Amino acid sequence: MKTFSVQHIRYFVILSSWIVFLSSFPNYLQASAIDYSSSVFLPPDTIPLRYPFKDREIYSPPTPEHQLFLRNPSSMKVDVEYDGESKQYILTESIGSLQIGHPIVMDFEEYLEYDASRALNNYWREKSLSTKGETGDGIIPSIYIGGEAFDKIFGGSTIDVRPNGSAELIFGIRTNKNDDPSLAVRQRKTVNFDFQEKIQMNVIAKVGDKIEFKANYNTESSFDFENKIQLKYEGKEDEIIKLLEVGNVNLPLNSTLIQGSQSLFGVKTKMQFGRTTVTAVVSQQQSETKNVTVEGGAQTNTFKLTADQYEDNKHFFLSQYFYEHYNQSLSNLPIVQSNVNITKIEVWITNVGAAVTDNRNIVAFQDLGEKTPYHPALSTTIGAPEFPSNNANNLFTYLDVNQLRNINTVSNYLKSNDFTAGQDFEKIESARKLLPTEYTFNSLLGFISLNTTLNPDQSLAVAFQYTIVGDTTIYQVGEFSDGGISSPNCLVAKLLKSTTINTRIPLWKLMMKNVYAIGAYQVNRQDFILNILYSGNNNGVPTGYLTEGEVAGIPLIREMGFDNLDQQLNPPPDGIFDFIDNAAIQGG
């Protein structure tokens, strides 16, 4: 692609003007120069031009240049010749070898005035550029500080600051209106203040020759370590401190065995004592180097987890019954020994943000569906089966169900009956029903897995139906949104998570603490290896077994129940982790 400079544009403007003049010249000759009625020819000097040209006075002082006006091309120059016979100066302007306009003739006095005016304008132009820095594009002039002490400490007498960047602020108001008759009037319209800022800043400051400050900040950076700030002091050859850096530093090492880090934040110093050089760094690492191995089109990776790194607030049992029968159901894998089959479920969480279409008022109880309730005023229903159901205890008969429908008075009613908020019940106003794509549930083992982690201030409640093998009865816990209870009346649901954390109540057991995320998906069963190591013994290195007690010498992977089958999923154990796919949905 060809690019056009200012010089090319100027040539194009001059050529276009000449073409316009030449194309219109015959018309002027016909209309103005010849008068056929009187047969009188006009002299050529009286022929008017539609676009008259004026010679540029090259001896006049130069006008201030501006970015909106085209500058003279670099090939345009003014030549001065002295005629010894007439004792006059001849000024000619030319572009290359082509002379432009008429030459200007000056005597000695006129030329002295012209040369003095040109020198004065060049002087003030250079002074103006010098106040903007060496390159002429700075906005803060350099500061000069005299004194021998300042020059000796900082290696110079100037302070130069050069900022560069941009800042953008966006203010707005976002209004969302939803004419849903099932919502309260105040909830149909939401007004949020929208504030956005975009800052890109780059600052370079120097104090003498020894101290340099650099800062680079961008609000749209993907990672925090991309925003860098550094203060550097560089000593002279005869000084002990050769280098002192504060901020973003790096420590490269000339070794393949131990690699240095290129993204550190802290203090780095380099000192020299005679022939000994010491480099010390006290910093925090902001990046991590990771090696990825790809074999056969798949990525091979190594992960390491500790026992307390389970996924919290994502996986929950639906009731205490499933928590108590979990190990029993998995005692004879790969067959899941469970006679429960969950057929229908609704999941409700505290809504965060603007209201959506599936919103209902919820009152969730910890003891709903539990055969052994925690609240002392509740008791087990005589003759009720051991499975969870709405009739497992006397919750619905102890409380007035009509009093539970009003979201505005339900809290006071329950507190008057010695029910504690956050422990025995949770009132969730305009709770959001999760879509089936936002969670998965195990129909045999009775637990759900959310796609996103719940916040500490969010509550979780469910309503579900299930059947028992060999029994035609449909058991239900909680109330469904399509069960005939219209909005804004409250639905009664089973509480799985409240806004209050209490490890001493049965509700704490419903959150599963045996699910770990390894940061991978579509894991290949053939190449998956899992080891369980213990690092609390006297060996100094983690081992896969204990050295004391009745289980001394037994592999931990077998003792903790992760190795009961061989590669064909048949007993006996083979010392390798039993990989059973689709465990979250089908059990295992």
Coordinates of C-alpha atoms in Angstrom, one line a residue, residues 192-533:
N192 CA -28.7 1.2 39.4
F193 CA -25.9 3.7 39.0
D194 CA -23.5 2.8 36.3
F195 CA -19.9 4.1 36.7
Q196 CA -17.0 3.0 34.6
E197 CA -13.4 4.3 34.4
K198 CA -10.7 3.6 32.0
I199 CA -7.2 4.8 32.9
Q200 CA -4.0 4.2 30.9
M201 CA -1.0 5.9 32.4
N202 CA 2.7 5.7 31.8
V203 CA 5.1 7.9 33.8
I204 CA 8.9 8.1 33.5
A205 CA 10.7 10.4 36.0
K206 CA 14.5 10.9 36.5
V207 CA 16.4 12.6 39.2
G208 CA 19.9 13.2 37.9
D209 CA 21.5 10.1 36.4
K210 CA 21.1 7.7 39.3
I211 CA 17.4 7.6 40.2
E212 CA 14.7 6.6 37.8
F213 CA 11.0 6.0 38.4
K214 CA 8.7 4.1 36.1
A215 CA 5.0 3.4 36.4
N216 CA 2.7 1.7 34.0
Y217 CA -1.0 1.3 35.0
N218 CA -3.9 0.1 32.9
T219 CA -7.4 -0.6 34.3
E220 CA -8.1 -3.0 31.4
S221 CA -5.2 -5.3 32.1
S222 CA -6.0 -9.0 32.3
F223 CA -3.7 -9.6 35.2
D224 CA -2.5 -7.5 38.1
F225 CA 1.2 -8.2 37.4
E226 CA 0.8 -6.3 34.1
N227 CA 0.6 -3.0 36.0
K228 CA 4.2 -2.3 37.0
I229 CA 5.8 0.3 39.2
Q230 CA 9.6 0.5 39.8
L231 CA 12.0 2.9 41.6
K232 CA 15.6 2.3 40.6
Y233 CA 18.8 3.7 42.0
E234 CA 22.0 3.0 40.0
G235 CA 25.3 3.8 41.6
K236 CA 28.6 4.7 40.1
E237 CA 31.6 2.5 39.4
D238 CA 33.3 3.3 42.7
E239 CA 30.3 2.9 45.0
I240 CA 29.3 -0.1 47.0
I241 CA 25.7 -0.1 46.1
K242 CA 25.6 -0.7 42.4
L243 CA 21.8 -1.2 42.0
L244 CA 18.8 -0.8 44.2
E245 CA 15.3 -1.5 42.8
V246 CA 12.0 -1.2 44.6
G247 CA 8.7 -2.4 43.1
N248 CA 8.5 -4.8 40.2
V249 CA 11.9 -6.6 40.0
N250 CA 13.2 -9.8 38.4
L251 CA 15.9 -12.3 39.3
P252 CA 17.3 -14.0 36.2
L253 CA 19.7 -16.9 36.8
N254 CA 22.2 -18.3 34.3
S255 CA 21.3 -21.9 35.2
T256 CA 19.1 -24.5 33.7
L257 CA 18.7 -26.4 37.0
I258 CA 17.4 -23.5 39.0
Q259 CA 15.4 -21.0 37.0
G260 CA 15.0 -17.4 38.1
S261 CA 11.7 -15.5 38.2
Q262 CA 10.8 -12.6 35.9
S263 CA 7.8 -11.3 37.8
L264 CA 8.5 -10.3 41.4
F265 CA 7.4 -7.5 43.6
G266 CA 9.7 -6.3 46.4
V267 CA 13.3 -5.0 46.9
K268 CA 16.4 -6.0 44.9
T269 CA 19.9 -4.8 45.6
K270 CA 23.2 -5.4 44.0
M271 CA 26.4 -4.6 46.0
Q272 CA 30.1 -5.0 45.4
F273 CA 32.7 -5.5 48.1
G274 CA 36.1 -5.6 46.3
R275 CA 35.8 -8.5 43.9
T276 CA 32.7 -10.0 45.6
T277 CA 29.3 -9.1 44.1
V278 CA 26.2 -9.8 46.2
T279 CA 22.7 -9.7 44.7
A280 CA 19.8 -10.0 47.2
V281 CA 16.0 -10.0 46.6
V282 CA 13.2 -9.8 49.1
S283 CA 10.0 -10.1 47.1
Q284 CA 6.6 -11.7 46.5
Q285 CA 6.2 -13.9 43.4
Q286 CA 3.4 -12.6 41.1
S287 CA 3.6 -15.3 38.4
E288 CA 3.9 -19.0 38.1
T289 CA 5.6 -21.2 35.6
K290 CA 3.8 -24.3 34.5
N291 CA 4.8 -27.0 32.2
V292 CA 2.2 -28.8 30.1
T293 CA 2.8 -32.1 28.4
V294 CA 0.6 -33.2 25.5
E295 CA 0.4 -36.8 24.6
G296 CA -1.8 -38.2 21.8
G297 CA -3.8 -35.0 21.5
A298 CA -4.5 -34.8 25.3
Q299 CA -2.9 -32.7 28.0
T300 CA -1.1 -34.5 30.8
N301 CA -1.0 -32.5 34.1
T302 CA 0.0 -33.0 37.7
F303 CA -2.2 -31.7 40.5
K304 CA -1.7 -31.5 44.3
L305 CA -4.4 -31.0 46.8
T306 CA -4.6 -31.0 50.6
A307 CA -7.4 -32.5 52.6
D308 CA -9.0 -29.1 53.4
Q309 CA -9.2 -27.9 49.8
Y310 CA -12.6 -29.4 49.1
E311 CA -15.2 -27.5 47.2
D312 CA -17.4 -25.7 49.8
N313 CA -20.9 -24.3 49.2
K314 CA -21.4 -26.2 45.9
H315 CA -22.4 -29.8 46.8
F316 CA -25.2 -30.6 49.3
F317 CA -27.2 -33.6 50.5
L318 CA -30.9 -33.3 50.2
S319 CA -31.6 -34.5 53.8
Q320 CA -30.0 -36.2 56.7
Y321 CA -31.2 -39.5 55.5
F322 CA -28.9 -39.4 52.4
Y323 CA -26.0 -38.2 54.6
E324 CA -26.4 -41.2 56.9
H325 CA -26.8 -43.8 54.2
Y326 CA -24.1 -42.4 51.9
N327 CA -21.3 -44.8 52.9
Q328 CA -23.6 -47.8 53.0
S329 CA -24.8 -47.1 49.5
L330 CA -21.2 -47.1 48.2
S331 CA -20.0 -50.1 50.2
N332 CA -20.5 -52.5 47.2
L333 CA -19.3 -50.6 44.2
P334 CA -19.6 -50.5 41.3
I335 CA -23.2 -51.3 42.2
V336 CA -24.9 -48.4 44.2
Q337 CA -27.0 -50.0 46.9
S338 CA -29.8 -47.5 47.0
N339 CA -33.5 -48.1 46.6
V340 CA -34.3 -44.4 46.2
N341 CA -34.9 -42.8 42.8
I342 CA -35.5 -39.0 42.8
T343 CA -37.8 -38.0 39.9
K344 CA -38.5 -34.3 40.4
I345 CA -36.6 -31.5 42.0
E346 CA -36.7 -27.7 42.3
V347 CA -33.7 -25.7 43.6
W348 CA -34.1 -22.1 45.0
I349 CA -31.4 -19.7 45.9
T350 CA -31.2 -16.1 47.2
N351 CA -31.5 -13.9 44.1
V352 CA -28.6 -11.5 43.5
G353 CA -29.1 -8.7 41.1
A354 CA -32.1 -7.8 39.0
A355 CA -35.3 -9.8 39.3
V356 CA -35.9 -12.6 36.8
T357 CA -39.0 -14.4 35.7
D358 CA -38.8 -17.5 38.1
N359 CA -39.1 -15.7 41.4
R360 CA -41.1 -16.8 44.4
N361 CA -41.1 -16.1 48.1
I362 CA -39.7 -19.1 50.1
V363 CA -39.8 -20.1 53.7
A364 CA -37.3 -22.9 54.2
F365 CA -37.0 -25.1 57.3
Q366 CA -34.1 -27.2 58.5
D367 CA -36.3 -29.9 60.0
L368 CA -38.6 -30.3 57.0
G369 CA -38.7 -34.0 56.0
E370 CA -36.4 -35.1 58.9
K371 CA -37.6 -38.0 61.0
T372 CA -35.5 -36.9 63.9
P373 CA -36.0 -33.1 64.0
Y374 CA -33.5 -30.7 65.7
H375 CA -36.1 -28.3 67.2
P376 CA -37.2 -29.4 70.6
A377 CA -40.9 -28.5 70.0
L378 CA -41.1 -30.9 67.0
S379 CA -41.4 -34.7 67.3
T380 CA -41.4 -37.7 65.0
T381 CA -44.7 -38.7 63.5
I382 CA -45.9 -42.1 64.8
G383 CA -45.8 -44.7 62.1
A384 CA -43.9 -42.6 59.6
P385 CA -41.4 -44.4 57.4
E386 CA -37.7 -43.8 57.8
F387 CA -37.5 -42.0 54.4
P388 CA -37.7 -38.2 54.3
S389 CA -41.2 -36.7 53.6
N390 CA -43.4 -33.8 54.6
N391 CA -45.1 -36.1 57.2
A392 CA -41.9 -37.4 58.8
N393 CA -42.5 -35.0 61.8
N394 CA -45.2 -32.7 63.0
L395 CA -43.9 -29.5 61.5
F396 CA -47.0 -28.8 59.4
T397 CA -49.3 -29.6 62.3
Y398 CA -47.3 -27.6 64.9
L399 CA -47.3 -24.4 62.8
D400 CA -50.3 -22.7 61.2
V401 CA -49.6 -23.1 57.4
N402 CA -51.7 -20.0 56.6
Q403 CA -49.4 -17.9 58.8
L404 CA -46.5 -19.1 56.7
R405 CA -47.8 -17.7 53.4
N406 CA -47.3 -14.0 54.2
I407 CA -43.7 -13.0 53.5
N408 CA -44.1 -9.8 55.6
T409 CA -45.3 -11.4 58.9
V410 CA -43.8 -14.9 58.7
S411 CA -40.6 -14.0 60.5
N412 CA -42.4 -12.6 63.5
Y413 CA -44.7 -15.5 63.6
L414 CA -41.9 -18.1 63.6
K415 CA -39.8 -16.2 66.2
S416 CA -42.9 -16.1 68.5
N417 CA -42.8 -19.9 68.3
D418 CA -39.1 -20.0 69.3
F419 CA -37.8 -20.6 65.8
T420 CA -34.4 -19.1 65.2
A421 CA -33.7 -17.3 61.9
G422 CA -30.6 -18.6 60.1
Q423 CA -30.8 -21.9 62.1
D424 CA -34.3 -23.3 62.2
F425 CA -35.6 -21.4 59.2
E426 CA -34.7 -18.9 56.4
K427 CA -37.1 -16.4 54.8
I428 CA -36.0 -15.9 51.1
E429 CA -37.8 -13.1 49.4
S430 CA -38.0 -13.3 45.6
A431 CA -35.9 -16.4 45.5
R432 CA -34.7 -17.5 42.1
K433 CA -35.3 -21.0 40.8
L434 CA -32.3 -22.5 39.1
L435 CA -32.5 -23.8 35.6
P436 CA -31.8 -27.5 35.1
T437 CA -28.6 -26.5 33.3
E438 CA -27.3 -24.7 36.5
Y439 CA -26.9 -27.9 38.6
T440 CA -26.8 -31.7 38.5
F441 CA -28.3 -34.1 41.0
N442 CA -27.6 -37.7 41.9
S443 CA -31.0 -39.5 41.9
L444 CA -29.6 -42.5 43.8
L445 CA -27.4 -40.9 46.5
G446 CA -29.6 -37.8 47.0
F447 CA -27.2 -34.9 46.5
I448 CA -27.0 -31.9 44.2
S449 CA -24.0 -30.2 42.7
L450 CA -24.2 -26.5 41.7
N451 CA -22.3 -25.1 38.8
T452 CA -21.3 -22.0 40.8
T453 CA -20.3 -21.5 44.4
L454 CA -22.8 -19.8 46.7
N455 CA -21.9 -16.7 48.5
P456 CA -21.9 -16.7 52.3
D457 CA -25.0 -14.4 52.3
Q458 CA -27.0 -16.7 50.0
S459 CA -29.4 -19.4 51.1
L460 CA -30.3 -22.7 49.4
A461 CA -33.6 -24.6 49.5
V462 CA -35.1 -27.5 47.6
A463 CA -38.3 -29.4 47.0
F464 CA -38.1 -32.9 45.6
Q465 CA -40.1 -36.0 44.9
Y466 CA -38.8 -39.6 44.8
T467 CA -40.0 -43.2 44.7
I468 CA -38.8 -46.3 46.6
V469 CA -38.1 -49.6 44.7
G470 CA -41.0 -51.9 45.3
D471 CA -43.3 -49.1 46.6
T472 CA -45.8 -47.2 44.6
T473 CA -46.0 -44.3 47.0
I474 CA -44.6 -41.0 45.8
Y475 CA -42.8 -39.2 48.6
Q476 CA -42.4 -35.5 48.6
V477 CA -40.3 -33.0 50.6
G478 CA -41.3 -29.3 50.3
E479 CA -43.8 -27.6 48.0
F480 CA -43.4 -27.1 44.2
S481 CA -44.1 -23.9 42.4
D482 CA -46.7 -25.6 40.2
G483 CA -48.5 -27.2 43.2
G484 CA -51.4 -24.7 43.3
I485 CA -49.9 -22.1 45.6
S486 CA -50.1 -18.8 43.8
S487 CA -47.7 -15.9 44.1
P488 CA -47.0 -13.9 46.2
N489 CA -47.8 -16.6 48.8
C490 CA -44.7 -18.3 50.3
L491 CA -43.7 -21.8 49.4
V492 CA -42.4 -24.1 52.1
A493 CA -39.1 -25.8 51.1
K494 CA -36.3 -27.8 52.6
L495 CA -33.4 -25.7 53.9
L496 CA -29.9 -26.9 52.8
K497 CA -27.8 -23.8 53.5
S498 CA -28.5 -20.7 55.6
T499 CA -26.8 -17.4 55.9
T500 CA -25.5 -18.4 59.3
I501 CA -22.7 -20.9 59.7
N502 CA -23.0 -23.1 62.8
T503 CA -21.0 -26.4 62.9
R504 CA -23.0 -27.7 65.9
I505 CA -26.4 -28.1 64.1
P506 CA -27.4 -30.9 61.7
L507 CA -27.6 -28.4 58.8
W508 CA -23.8 -28.3 58.7
K509 CA -23.7 -31.9 57.7
L510 CA -25.7 -31.4 54.6
M511 CA -22.8 -29.6 52.9
M512 CA -20.5 -32.3 51.3
K513 CA -16.9 -32.0 52.2
N514 CA -15.5 -34.9 50.1
V515 CA -15.7 -33.3 46.6
Y516 CA -12.4 -31.9 45.2
A517 CA -11.8 -30.1 41.9
I518 CA -8.6 -31.0 40.1
G519 CA -9.1 -28.3 37.4
A520 CA -9.6 -30.7 34.5
Y521 CA -12.5 -32.0 32.4
Q522 CA -13.0 -35.0 30.2
V523 CA -10.4 -36.9 32.2
N524 CA -9.1 -40.1 30.6
R525 CA -9.6 -43.1 32.8
Q526 CA -6.6 -45.0 31.3
D527 CA -4.0 -42.3 32.3
F528 CA -5.5 -41.1 35.6
I529 CA -3.4 -41.8 38.7
L530 CA -4.3 -40.7 42.2
N531 CA -2.2 -41.1 45.4
I532 CA -3.0 -40.3 49.0
L533 CA 0.1 -39.2 51.0

